[in-house]
Short mmCIF file of C-alpha atoms in Angstrom, two decimals:
data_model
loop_
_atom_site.label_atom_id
_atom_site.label_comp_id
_atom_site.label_asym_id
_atom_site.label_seq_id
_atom_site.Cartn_x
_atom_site.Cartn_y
_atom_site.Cartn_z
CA UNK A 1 15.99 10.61 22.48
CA UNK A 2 12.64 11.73 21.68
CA UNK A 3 13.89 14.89 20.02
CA UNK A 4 15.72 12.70 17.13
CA UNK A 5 14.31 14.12 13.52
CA UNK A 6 16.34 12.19 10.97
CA UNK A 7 16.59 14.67 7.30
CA UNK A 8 15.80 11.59 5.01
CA UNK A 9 17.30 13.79 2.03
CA UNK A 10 20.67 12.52 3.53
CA UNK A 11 19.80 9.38 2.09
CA UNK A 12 19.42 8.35 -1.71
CA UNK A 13 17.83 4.67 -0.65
CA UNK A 14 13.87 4.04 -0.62
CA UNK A 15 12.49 6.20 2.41
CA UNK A 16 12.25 2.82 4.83
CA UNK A 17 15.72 2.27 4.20
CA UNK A 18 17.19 5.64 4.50
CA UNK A 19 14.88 5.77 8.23
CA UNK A 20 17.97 2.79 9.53
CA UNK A 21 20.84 4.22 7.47
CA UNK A 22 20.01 7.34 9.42
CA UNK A 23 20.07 5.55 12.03
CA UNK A 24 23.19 4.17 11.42
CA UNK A 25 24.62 7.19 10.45
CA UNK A 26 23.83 9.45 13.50
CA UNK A 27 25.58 6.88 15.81
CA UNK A 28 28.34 7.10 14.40
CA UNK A 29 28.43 11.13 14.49
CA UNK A 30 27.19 10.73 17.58
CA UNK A 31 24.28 12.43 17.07
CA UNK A 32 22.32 9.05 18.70
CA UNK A 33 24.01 6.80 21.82
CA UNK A 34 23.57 3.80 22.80
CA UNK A 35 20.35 3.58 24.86
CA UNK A 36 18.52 6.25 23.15
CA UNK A 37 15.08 5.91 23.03
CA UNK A 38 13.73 6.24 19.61
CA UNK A 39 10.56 8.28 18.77
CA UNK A 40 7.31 6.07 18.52
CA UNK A 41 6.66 4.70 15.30
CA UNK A 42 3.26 6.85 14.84
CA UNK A 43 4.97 10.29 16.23
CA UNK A 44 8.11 9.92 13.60
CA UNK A 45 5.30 9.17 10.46
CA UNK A 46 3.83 12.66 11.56
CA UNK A 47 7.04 13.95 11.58
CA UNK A 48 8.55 12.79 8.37
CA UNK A 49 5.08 13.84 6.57
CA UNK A 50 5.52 9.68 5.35
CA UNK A 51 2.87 6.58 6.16
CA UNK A 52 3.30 4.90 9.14
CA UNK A 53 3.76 1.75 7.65
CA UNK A 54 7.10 3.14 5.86
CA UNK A 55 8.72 3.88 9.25
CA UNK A 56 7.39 0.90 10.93
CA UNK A 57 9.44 -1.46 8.05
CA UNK A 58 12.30 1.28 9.04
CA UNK A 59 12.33 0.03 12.10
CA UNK A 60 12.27 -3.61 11.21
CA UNK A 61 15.29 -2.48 8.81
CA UNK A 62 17.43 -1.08 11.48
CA UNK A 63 16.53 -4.30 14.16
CA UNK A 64 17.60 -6.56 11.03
CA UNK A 65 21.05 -4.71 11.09
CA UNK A 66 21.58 -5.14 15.08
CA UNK A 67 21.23 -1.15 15.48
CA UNK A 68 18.08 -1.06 17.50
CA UNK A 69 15.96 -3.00 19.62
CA UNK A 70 11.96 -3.43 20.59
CA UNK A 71 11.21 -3.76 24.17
CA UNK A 72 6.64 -4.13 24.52
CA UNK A 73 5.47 -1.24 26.47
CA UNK A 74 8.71 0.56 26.77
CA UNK A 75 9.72 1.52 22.67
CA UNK A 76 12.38 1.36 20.46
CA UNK A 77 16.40 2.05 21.52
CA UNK A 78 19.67 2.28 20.21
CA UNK A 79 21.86 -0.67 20.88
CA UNK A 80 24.51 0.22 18.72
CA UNK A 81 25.00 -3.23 17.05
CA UNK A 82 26.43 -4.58 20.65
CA UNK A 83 23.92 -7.25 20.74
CA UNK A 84 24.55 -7.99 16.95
CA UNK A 85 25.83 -11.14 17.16
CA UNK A 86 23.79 -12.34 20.08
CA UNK A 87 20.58 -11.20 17.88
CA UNK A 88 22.02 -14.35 15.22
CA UNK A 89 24.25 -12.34 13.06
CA UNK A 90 27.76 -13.95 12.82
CA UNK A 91 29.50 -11.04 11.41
CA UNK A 92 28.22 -7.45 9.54
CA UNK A 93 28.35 -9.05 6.74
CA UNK A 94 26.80 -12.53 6.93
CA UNK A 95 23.30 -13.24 8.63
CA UNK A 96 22.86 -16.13 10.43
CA UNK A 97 21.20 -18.63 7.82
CA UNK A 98 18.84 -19.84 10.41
CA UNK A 99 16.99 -16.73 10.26
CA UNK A 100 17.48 -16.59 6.17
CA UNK A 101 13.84 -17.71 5.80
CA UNK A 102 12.27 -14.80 8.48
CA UNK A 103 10.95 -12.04 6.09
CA UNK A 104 9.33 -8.66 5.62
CA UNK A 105 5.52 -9.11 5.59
CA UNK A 106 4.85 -5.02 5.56
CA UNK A 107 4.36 -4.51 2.07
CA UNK A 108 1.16 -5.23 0.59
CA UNK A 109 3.21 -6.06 -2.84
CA UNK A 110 2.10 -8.57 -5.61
CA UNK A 111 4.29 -11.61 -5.94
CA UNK A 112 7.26 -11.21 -8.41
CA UNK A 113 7.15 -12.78 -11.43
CA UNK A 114 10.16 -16.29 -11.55
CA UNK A 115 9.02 -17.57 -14.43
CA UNK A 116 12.49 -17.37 -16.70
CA UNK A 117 9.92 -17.12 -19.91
CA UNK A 118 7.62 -14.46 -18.63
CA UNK A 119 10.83 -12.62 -17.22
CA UNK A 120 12.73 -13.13 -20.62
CA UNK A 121 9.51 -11.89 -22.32
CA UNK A 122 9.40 -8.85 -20.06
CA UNK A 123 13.03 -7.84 -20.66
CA UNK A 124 12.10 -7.99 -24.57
CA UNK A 125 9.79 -5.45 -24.55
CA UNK A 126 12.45 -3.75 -22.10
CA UNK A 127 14.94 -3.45 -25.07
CA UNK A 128 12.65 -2.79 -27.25
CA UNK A 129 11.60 0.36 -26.11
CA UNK A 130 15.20 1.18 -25.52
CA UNK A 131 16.01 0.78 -29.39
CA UNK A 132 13.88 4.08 -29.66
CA UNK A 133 15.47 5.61 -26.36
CA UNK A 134 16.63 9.29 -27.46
CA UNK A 135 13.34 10.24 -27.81
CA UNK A 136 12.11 8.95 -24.49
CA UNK A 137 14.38 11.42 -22.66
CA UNK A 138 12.68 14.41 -24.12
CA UNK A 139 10.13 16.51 -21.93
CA UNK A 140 6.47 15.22 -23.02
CA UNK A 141 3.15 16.54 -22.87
CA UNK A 142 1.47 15.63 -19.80
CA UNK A 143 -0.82 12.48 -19.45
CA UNK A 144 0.45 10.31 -21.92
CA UNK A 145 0.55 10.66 -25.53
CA UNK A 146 -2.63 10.21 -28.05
CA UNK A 147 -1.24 5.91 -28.71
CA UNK A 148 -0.34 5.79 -24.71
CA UNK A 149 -4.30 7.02 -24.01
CA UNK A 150 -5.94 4.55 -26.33
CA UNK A 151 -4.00 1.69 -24.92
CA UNK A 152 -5.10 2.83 -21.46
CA UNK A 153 -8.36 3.04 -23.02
CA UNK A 154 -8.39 -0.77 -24.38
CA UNK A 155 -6.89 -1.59 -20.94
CA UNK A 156 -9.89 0.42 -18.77
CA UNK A 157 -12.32 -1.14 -21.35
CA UNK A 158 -11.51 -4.89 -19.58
CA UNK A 159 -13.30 -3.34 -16.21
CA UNK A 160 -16.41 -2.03 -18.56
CA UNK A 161 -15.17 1.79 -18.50
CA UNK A 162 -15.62 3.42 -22.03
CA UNK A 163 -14.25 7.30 -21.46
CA UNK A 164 -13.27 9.09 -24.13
CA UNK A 165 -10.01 9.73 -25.00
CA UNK A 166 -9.98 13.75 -23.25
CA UNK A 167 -10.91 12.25 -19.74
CA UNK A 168 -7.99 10.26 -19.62
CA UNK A 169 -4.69 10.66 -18.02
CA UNK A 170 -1.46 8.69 -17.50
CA UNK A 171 -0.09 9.60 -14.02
CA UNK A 172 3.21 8.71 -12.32
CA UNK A 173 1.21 6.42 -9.59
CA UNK A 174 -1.74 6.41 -7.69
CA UNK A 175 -0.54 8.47 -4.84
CA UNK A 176 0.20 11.81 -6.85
CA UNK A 177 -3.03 11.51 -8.53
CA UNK A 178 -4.78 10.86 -5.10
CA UNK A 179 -2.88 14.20 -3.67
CA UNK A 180 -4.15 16.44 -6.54
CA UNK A 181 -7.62 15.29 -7.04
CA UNK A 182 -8.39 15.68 -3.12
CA UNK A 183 -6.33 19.38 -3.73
CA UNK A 184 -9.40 20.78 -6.14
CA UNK A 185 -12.60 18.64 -4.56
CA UNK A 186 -11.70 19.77 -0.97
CA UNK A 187 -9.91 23.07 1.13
CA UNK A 188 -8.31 22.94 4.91
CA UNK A 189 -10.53 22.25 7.43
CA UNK A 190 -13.06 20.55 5.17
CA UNK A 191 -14.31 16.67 5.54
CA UNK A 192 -13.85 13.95 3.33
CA UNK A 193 -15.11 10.15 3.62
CA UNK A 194 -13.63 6.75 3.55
CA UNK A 195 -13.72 3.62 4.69
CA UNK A 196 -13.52 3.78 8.92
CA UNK A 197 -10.58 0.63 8.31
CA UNK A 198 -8.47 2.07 5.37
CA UNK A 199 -5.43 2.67 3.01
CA UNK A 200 -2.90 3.97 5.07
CA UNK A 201 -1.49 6.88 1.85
CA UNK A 202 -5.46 8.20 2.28
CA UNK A 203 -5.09 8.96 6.03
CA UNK A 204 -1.29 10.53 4.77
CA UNK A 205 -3.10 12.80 1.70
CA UNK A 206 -5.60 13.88 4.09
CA UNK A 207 -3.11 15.41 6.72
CA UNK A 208 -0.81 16.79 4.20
CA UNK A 209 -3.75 19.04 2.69
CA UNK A 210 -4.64 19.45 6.24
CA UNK A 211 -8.51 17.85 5.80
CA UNK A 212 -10.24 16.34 7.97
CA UNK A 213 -11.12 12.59 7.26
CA UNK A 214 -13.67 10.68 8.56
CA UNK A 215 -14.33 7.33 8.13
CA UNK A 216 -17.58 5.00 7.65
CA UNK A 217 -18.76 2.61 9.68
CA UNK A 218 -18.67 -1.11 7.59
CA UNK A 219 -19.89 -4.60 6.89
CA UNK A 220 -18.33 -7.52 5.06
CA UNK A 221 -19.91 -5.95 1.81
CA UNK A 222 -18.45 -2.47 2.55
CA UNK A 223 -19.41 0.80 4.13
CA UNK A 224 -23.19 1.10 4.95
CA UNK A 225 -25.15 3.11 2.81
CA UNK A 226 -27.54 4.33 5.68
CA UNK A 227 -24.18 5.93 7.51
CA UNK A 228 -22.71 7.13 4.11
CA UNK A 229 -26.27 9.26 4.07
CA UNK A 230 -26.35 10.19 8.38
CA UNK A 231 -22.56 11.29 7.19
CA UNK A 232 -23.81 13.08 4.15
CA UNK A 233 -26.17 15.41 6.40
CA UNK A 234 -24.06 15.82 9.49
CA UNK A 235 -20.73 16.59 7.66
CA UNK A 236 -21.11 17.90 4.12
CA UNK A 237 -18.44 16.10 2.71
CA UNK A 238 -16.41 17.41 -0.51
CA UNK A 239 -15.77 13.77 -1.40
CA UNK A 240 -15.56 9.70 -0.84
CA UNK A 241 -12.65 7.72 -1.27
CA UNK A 242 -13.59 3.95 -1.41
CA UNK A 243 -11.00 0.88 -2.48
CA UNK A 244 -13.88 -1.28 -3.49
CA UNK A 245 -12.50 -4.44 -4.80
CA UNK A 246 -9.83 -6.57 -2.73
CA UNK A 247 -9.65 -3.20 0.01
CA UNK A 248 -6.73 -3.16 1.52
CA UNK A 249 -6.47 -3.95 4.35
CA UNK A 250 -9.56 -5.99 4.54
CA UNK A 251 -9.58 -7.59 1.38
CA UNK A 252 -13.05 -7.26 0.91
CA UNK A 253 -14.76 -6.47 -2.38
CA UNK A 254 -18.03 -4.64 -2.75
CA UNK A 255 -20.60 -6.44 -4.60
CA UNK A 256 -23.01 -4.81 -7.72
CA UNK A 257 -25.95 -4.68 -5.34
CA UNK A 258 -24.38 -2.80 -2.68
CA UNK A 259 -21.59 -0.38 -4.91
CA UNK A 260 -25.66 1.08 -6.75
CA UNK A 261 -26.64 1.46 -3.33
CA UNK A 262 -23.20 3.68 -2.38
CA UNK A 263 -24.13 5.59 -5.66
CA UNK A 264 -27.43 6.69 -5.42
CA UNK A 265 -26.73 8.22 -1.43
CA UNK A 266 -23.60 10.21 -3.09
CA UNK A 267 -25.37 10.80 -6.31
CA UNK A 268 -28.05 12.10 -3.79
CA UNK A 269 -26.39 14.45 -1.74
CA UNK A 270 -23.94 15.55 -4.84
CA UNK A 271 -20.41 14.05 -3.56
CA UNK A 272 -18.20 13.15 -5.75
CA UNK A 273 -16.39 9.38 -5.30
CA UNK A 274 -12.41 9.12 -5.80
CA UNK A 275 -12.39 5.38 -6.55
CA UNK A 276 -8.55 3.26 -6.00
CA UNK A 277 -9.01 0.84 -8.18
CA UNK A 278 -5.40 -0.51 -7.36
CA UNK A 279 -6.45 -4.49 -7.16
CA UNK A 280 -9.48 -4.25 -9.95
CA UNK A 281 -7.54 -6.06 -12.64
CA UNK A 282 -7.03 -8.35 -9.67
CA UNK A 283 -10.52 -11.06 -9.49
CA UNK A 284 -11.27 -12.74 -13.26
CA UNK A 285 -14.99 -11.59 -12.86
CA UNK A 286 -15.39 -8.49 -10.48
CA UNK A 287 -17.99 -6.00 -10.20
CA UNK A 288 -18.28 -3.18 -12.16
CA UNK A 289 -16.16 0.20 -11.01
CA UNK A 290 -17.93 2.48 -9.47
CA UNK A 291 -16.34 4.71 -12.72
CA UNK A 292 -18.49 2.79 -15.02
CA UNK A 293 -22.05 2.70 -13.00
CA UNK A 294 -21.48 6.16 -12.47
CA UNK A 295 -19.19 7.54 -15.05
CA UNK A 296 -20.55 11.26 -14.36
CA UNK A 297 -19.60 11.37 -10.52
CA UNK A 298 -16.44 9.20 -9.87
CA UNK A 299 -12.56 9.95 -10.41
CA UNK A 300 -11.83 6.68 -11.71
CA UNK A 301 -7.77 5.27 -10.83
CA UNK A 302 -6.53 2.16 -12.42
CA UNK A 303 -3.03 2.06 -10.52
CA UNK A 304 -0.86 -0.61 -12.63
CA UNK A 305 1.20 -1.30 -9.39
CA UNK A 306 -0.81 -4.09 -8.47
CA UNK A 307 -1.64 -5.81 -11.26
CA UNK A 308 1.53 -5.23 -13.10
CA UNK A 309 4.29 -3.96 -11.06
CA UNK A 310 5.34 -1.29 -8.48
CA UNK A 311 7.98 -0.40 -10.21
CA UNK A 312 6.36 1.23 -12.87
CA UNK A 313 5.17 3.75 -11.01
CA UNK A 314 2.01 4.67 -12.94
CA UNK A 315 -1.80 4.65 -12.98
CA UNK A 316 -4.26 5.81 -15.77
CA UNK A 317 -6.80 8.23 -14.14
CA UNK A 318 -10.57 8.82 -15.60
CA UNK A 319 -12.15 12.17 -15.03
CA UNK A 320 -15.25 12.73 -14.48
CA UNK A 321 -16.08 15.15 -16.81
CA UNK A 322 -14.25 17.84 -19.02
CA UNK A 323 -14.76 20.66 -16.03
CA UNK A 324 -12.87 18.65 -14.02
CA UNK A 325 -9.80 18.04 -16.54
CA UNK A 326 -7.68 21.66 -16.51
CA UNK A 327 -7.62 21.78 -13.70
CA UNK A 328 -6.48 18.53 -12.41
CA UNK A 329 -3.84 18.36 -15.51
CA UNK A 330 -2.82 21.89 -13.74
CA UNK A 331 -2.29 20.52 -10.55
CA UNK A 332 -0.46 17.16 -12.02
CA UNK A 333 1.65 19.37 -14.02
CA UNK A 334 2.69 21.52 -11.06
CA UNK A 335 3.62 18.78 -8.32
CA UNK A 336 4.89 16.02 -11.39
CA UNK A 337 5.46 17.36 -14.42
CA UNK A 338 4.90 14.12 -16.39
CA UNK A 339 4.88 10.32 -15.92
CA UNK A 340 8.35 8.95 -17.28
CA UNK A 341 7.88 8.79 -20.99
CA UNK A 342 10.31 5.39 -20.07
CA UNK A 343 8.07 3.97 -18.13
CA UNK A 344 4.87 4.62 -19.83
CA UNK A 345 6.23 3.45 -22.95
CA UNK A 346 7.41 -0.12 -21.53
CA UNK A 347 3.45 -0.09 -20.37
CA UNK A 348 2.07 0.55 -23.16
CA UNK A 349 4.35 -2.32 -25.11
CA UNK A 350 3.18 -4.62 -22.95
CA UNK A 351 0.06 -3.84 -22.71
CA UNK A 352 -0.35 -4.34 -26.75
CA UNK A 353 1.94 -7.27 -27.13
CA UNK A 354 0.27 -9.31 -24.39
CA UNK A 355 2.84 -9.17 -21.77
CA UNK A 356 0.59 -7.35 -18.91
CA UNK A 357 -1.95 -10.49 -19.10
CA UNK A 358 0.93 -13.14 -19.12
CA UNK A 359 2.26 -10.90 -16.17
CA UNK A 360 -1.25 -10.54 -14.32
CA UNK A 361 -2.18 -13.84 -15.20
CA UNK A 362 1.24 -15.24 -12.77
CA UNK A 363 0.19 -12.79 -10.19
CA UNK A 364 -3.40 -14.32 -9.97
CA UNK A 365 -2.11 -17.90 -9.69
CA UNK A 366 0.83 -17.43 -7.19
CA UNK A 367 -1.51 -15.06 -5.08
CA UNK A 368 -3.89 -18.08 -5.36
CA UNK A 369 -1.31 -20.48 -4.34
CA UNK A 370 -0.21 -18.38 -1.44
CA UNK A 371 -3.59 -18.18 0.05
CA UNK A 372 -3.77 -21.27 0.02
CA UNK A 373 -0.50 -22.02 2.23
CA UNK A 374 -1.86 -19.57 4.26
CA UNK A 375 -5.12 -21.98 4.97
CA UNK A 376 -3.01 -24.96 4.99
CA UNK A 377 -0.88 -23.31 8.22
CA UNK A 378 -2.89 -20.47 10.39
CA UNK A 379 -5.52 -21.89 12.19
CA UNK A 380 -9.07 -21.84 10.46
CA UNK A 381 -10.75 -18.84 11.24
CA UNK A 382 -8.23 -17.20 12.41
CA UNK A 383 -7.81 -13.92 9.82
CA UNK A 384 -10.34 -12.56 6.95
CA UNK A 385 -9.06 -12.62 3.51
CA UNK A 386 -9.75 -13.09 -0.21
CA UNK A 387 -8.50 -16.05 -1.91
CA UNK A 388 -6.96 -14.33 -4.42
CA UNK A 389 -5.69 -11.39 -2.36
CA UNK A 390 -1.85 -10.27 -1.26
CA UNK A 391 -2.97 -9.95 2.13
CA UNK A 392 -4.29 -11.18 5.26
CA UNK A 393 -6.10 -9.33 8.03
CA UNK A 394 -6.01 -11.06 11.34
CA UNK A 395 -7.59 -10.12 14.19
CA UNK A 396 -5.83 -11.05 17.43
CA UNK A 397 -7.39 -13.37 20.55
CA UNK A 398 -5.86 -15.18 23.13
CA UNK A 399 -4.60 -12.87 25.08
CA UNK A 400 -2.46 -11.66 22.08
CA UNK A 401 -2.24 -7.34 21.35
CA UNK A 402 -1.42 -5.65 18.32
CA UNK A 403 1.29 -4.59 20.12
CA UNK A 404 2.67 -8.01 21.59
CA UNK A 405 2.30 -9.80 18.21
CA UNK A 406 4.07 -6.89 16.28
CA UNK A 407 7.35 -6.79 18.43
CA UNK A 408 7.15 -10.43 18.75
CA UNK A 409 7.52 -11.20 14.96
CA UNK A 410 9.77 -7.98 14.52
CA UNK A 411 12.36 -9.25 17.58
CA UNK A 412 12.46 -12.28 14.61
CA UNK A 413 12.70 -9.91 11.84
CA UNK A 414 9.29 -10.72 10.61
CA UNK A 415 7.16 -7.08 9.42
CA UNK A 416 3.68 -7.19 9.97
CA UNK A 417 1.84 -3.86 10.18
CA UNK A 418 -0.84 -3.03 13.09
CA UNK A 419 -4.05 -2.08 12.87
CA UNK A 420 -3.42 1.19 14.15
CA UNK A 421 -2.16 2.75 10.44
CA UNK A 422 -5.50 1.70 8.85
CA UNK A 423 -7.64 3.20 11.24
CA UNK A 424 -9.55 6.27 10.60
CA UNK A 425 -11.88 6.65 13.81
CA UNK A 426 -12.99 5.33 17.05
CA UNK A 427 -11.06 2.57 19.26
CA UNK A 428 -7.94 0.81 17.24
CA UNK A 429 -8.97 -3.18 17.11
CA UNK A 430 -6.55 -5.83 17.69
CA UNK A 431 -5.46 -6.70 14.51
CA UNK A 432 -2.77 -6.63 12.07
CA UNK A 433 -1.85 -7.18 8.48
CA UNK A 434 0.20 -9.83 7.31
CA UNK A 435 1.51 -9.67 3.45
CA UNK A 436 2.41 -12.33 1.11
CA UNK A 437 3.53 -11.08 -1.91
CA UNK A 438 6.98 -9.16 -3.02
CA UNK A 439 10.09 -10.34 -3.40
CA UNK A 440 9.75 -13.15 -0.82
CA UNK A 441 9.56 -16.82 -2.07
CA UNK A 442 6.82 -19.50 -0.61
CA UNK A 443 9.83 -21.14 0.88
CA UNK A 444 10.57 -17.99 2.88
CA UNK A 445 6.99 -17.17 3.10
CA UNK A 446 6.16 -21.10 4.93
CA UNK A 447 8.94 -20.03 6.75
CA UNK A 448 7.40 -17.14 8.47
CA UNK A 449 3.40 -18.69 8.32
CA UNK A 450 5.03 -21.47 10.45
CA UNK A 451 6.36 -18.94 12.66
CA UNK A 452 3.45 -17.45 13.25
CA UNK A 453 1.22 -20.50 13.92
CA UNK A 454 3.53 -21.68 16.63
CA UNK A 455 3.29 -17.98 18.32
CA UNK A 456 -0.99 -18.24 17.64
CA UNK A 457 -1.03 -21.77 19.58
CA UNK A 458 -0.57 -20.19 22.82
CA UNK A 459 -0.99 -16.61 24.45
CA UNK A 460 2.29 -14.50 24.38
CA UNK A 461 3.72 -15.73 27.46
CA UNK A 462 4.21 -18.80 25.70
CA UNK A 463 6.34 -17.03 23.00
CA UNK A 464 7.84 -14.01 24.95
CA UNK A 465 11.82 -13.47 23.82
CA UNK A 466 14.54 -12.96 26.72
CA UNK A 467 17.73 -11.23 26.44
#
């Protein structure tokens, strides 16, 4: 069924979870059979216009409900839910507590806060921005009122970034901000930079405005300065996107030395830098941004999903000078109108009343803590990662693919995402991200580690599943 080209406006659930209710739904119409062969994972992201790792955790969705199945070498078909209770579900309604502690590792989420007097402090400033609610569902100028923009300011300030007040925006995420920005530096057809190994929503952007990215060649300190210049000449790039501290997926984080050497190359050759800044808030001493050693060249983004929550859906953007701000508000205004005045509001309150730290302060500790379970059960030396990171990288060896390793934690209802939706250029390595953070406990998350160790001891004939 390679023709299959599911309408995900059918569907008012998050996009992954519309992709198997879809599913779900066109079986029953009829539209799919049983023995249909889904499109691949890579082919239906292209489709949909969505990341690749949103259709992969689709997939693991509609496996986890018994309506598809994951065959190596062969793809994805519709079984209907006939094998449902041979897959360990003893009814539609009840999972089979064995696999309880087998979790989604797609997500590269912070850990949730369970601490009942953090959670009862966050629901305080909840209610009290609702006291002052009428207000809040007005339309409001766009990026963030004059007291929202000086607490983003004394936020930004923390990572040694002093803009003034006219240069700075609140935005409803990262992503939108990412869209419009690459809109005005760069037209169709035209190159852009990034990391050869990067964030999956940068390889998304670029299609959507129909660019054409190209990624760097790196180290363990980040791309190499000498092939950010050979790219520079070859290429003419309109711009660089970097994710320079805790890079996802890598985790790496590009030291002071190295981030002046990135600088002076684009500072050279006149191209401006679009830096994520998504995990910055993340390390207690990190280098400086990139937006503060080079104020004058580099859209500076200080996403709050990581270091606060997802849910918020905002980020506080730095231009880099006043050219640059009409029209980028123009472009916000067209594709967003406005961050939720909601939303920015509960930011800002806990932002000045000390929540955010007590909040990033949990997230530091329990991503600390799950590293460390993560050493304590994968084999030394077995993946790259930060020990304060949500992530692992791991690059696969005996005998093990990208592809074998995938199916064989997803035919357990375990998401990890493969190497292929990071990678810009050149041959796809065999690797894959794991995640630790989200909604998942460390019970849940041992659960899965253990799962995986066992798999790592041998090579996947060892571990292969029969039906």
């Amino acid at each position: 069924m390679k023709d299959w080209h599911p309408d995900l406006s059918r569907s008012s659930s998050p996009r992954y979870m519309a992709i198997a209710d879809l599913i779900e739904m066109d079986l029953r119409s009829g539209v799919l059979a049983v023995g249909d062969r889904l499109p691949p994972q890579r082919e239906m992201a292209k489709r949909l216009n969505i990341d690749f790792t949103t259709v992969a955790r689709g997939y693991v969705e509609a496996q986890k409900r018994g309506l598809v199945d994951s065959h190596v070498g062969r793809g994805t078909f519709v079984t209907g839910g006939q094998d449902r209770e041979r897959r360990g579900f003893v009814s539609d309604a009840m999972p089979d507590p064995r696999r309880a502690s087998l979790v989604d590792l797609s997500m590269n989420l912070p850990p949730e806060p369970d601490d009942a007097d953090l959670i009862a402090r966050m629901r305080e400033g909840l209610s009290a921005v609702a006291s002052n609610l009428v207000p809040l569902l007005r339309y409001q100028g766009f990026g963030g009122s004059g007291m929202d923009k000086d607490t983003a300011a004394a936020w930004l300030s923390r990572r040694g970034l002093v803009p003034s007040q006219e240069r700075i925006f609140v935005t409803p995420g990262a992503h939108p901000a990412l869209l419009a920005i690459f809109g005005l530096l760069a037209k169709p057809g035209e190159t852009v930079l990034s990391e050869i190994i990067t964030y999956p929503g940068m390889r998304s952007i670029a299609a959507q405005l129909r660019l054409n990215l190209s990624g760097l060649q790196m180290d363990d300190e980040g791309i190499l300065p000498d092939a950010f210049a050979e790219a520079c000449e070859r290429l003419q790039p309109k711009a660089l996107y970097l994710n320079p501290t805790l890079q996802n997926p890598l985790t790496l984080t590009i030291p002071e030395k190295r981030r002046g050497e990135i600088v002076a190359v684009a500072r050279k050759y006149h191209v401006p830098i679009i830096e994520d800044d998504a995990y910055g808030f993340i390390p207690l001493h990190g280098p400086p941004p990139l937006g503060a050693i080079a104020p004058d060249l580099t859209w500076h983004i200080g996403g709050l999903a990581k270091c606060i929550g997802a849910g918020l859906r905002l980020a506080y953007v730095v231009a880099p000078d006043t050219k640059a701000i009409w029209p980028f508000v123009s472009a916000m205004r067209t594709n967003n109108v406005m961050a939720s005045p909601m939303t920015v509001a509960l930011a800002t309150r806990w932002i000045e009343d000390g929540t955010a730290d007590s909040i990033l302060r949990f997230i530091r500790a329990e991503a600390a803590a799950r590293q460390q379970m993560v050493a304590d059960i994968l084999p030394k030396g077995s993946y790259k990662a930060d020990p304060i990171s949500f992530n692992i990288w791991m690059p696969l060896t005996n005998g093990w693919t990208r592809s074998t390793f995938s199916s064989h934690m997803r035919s357990s209802g375990i998401g990890v995402v493969a190497s292929d939706a990071f990678t810009v250029d050149g041959a796809v390595s065999e690797a894959v991200r794991i995640c630790l953070g989200g909604p998942i406990g460390r019970d849940r998350l041992k659960g899965a580690l253990d799962f995986m160790a066992h798999a790592l001891e041998g090579p996947p004939e060892m571990s292969a599943s029969f039906f």
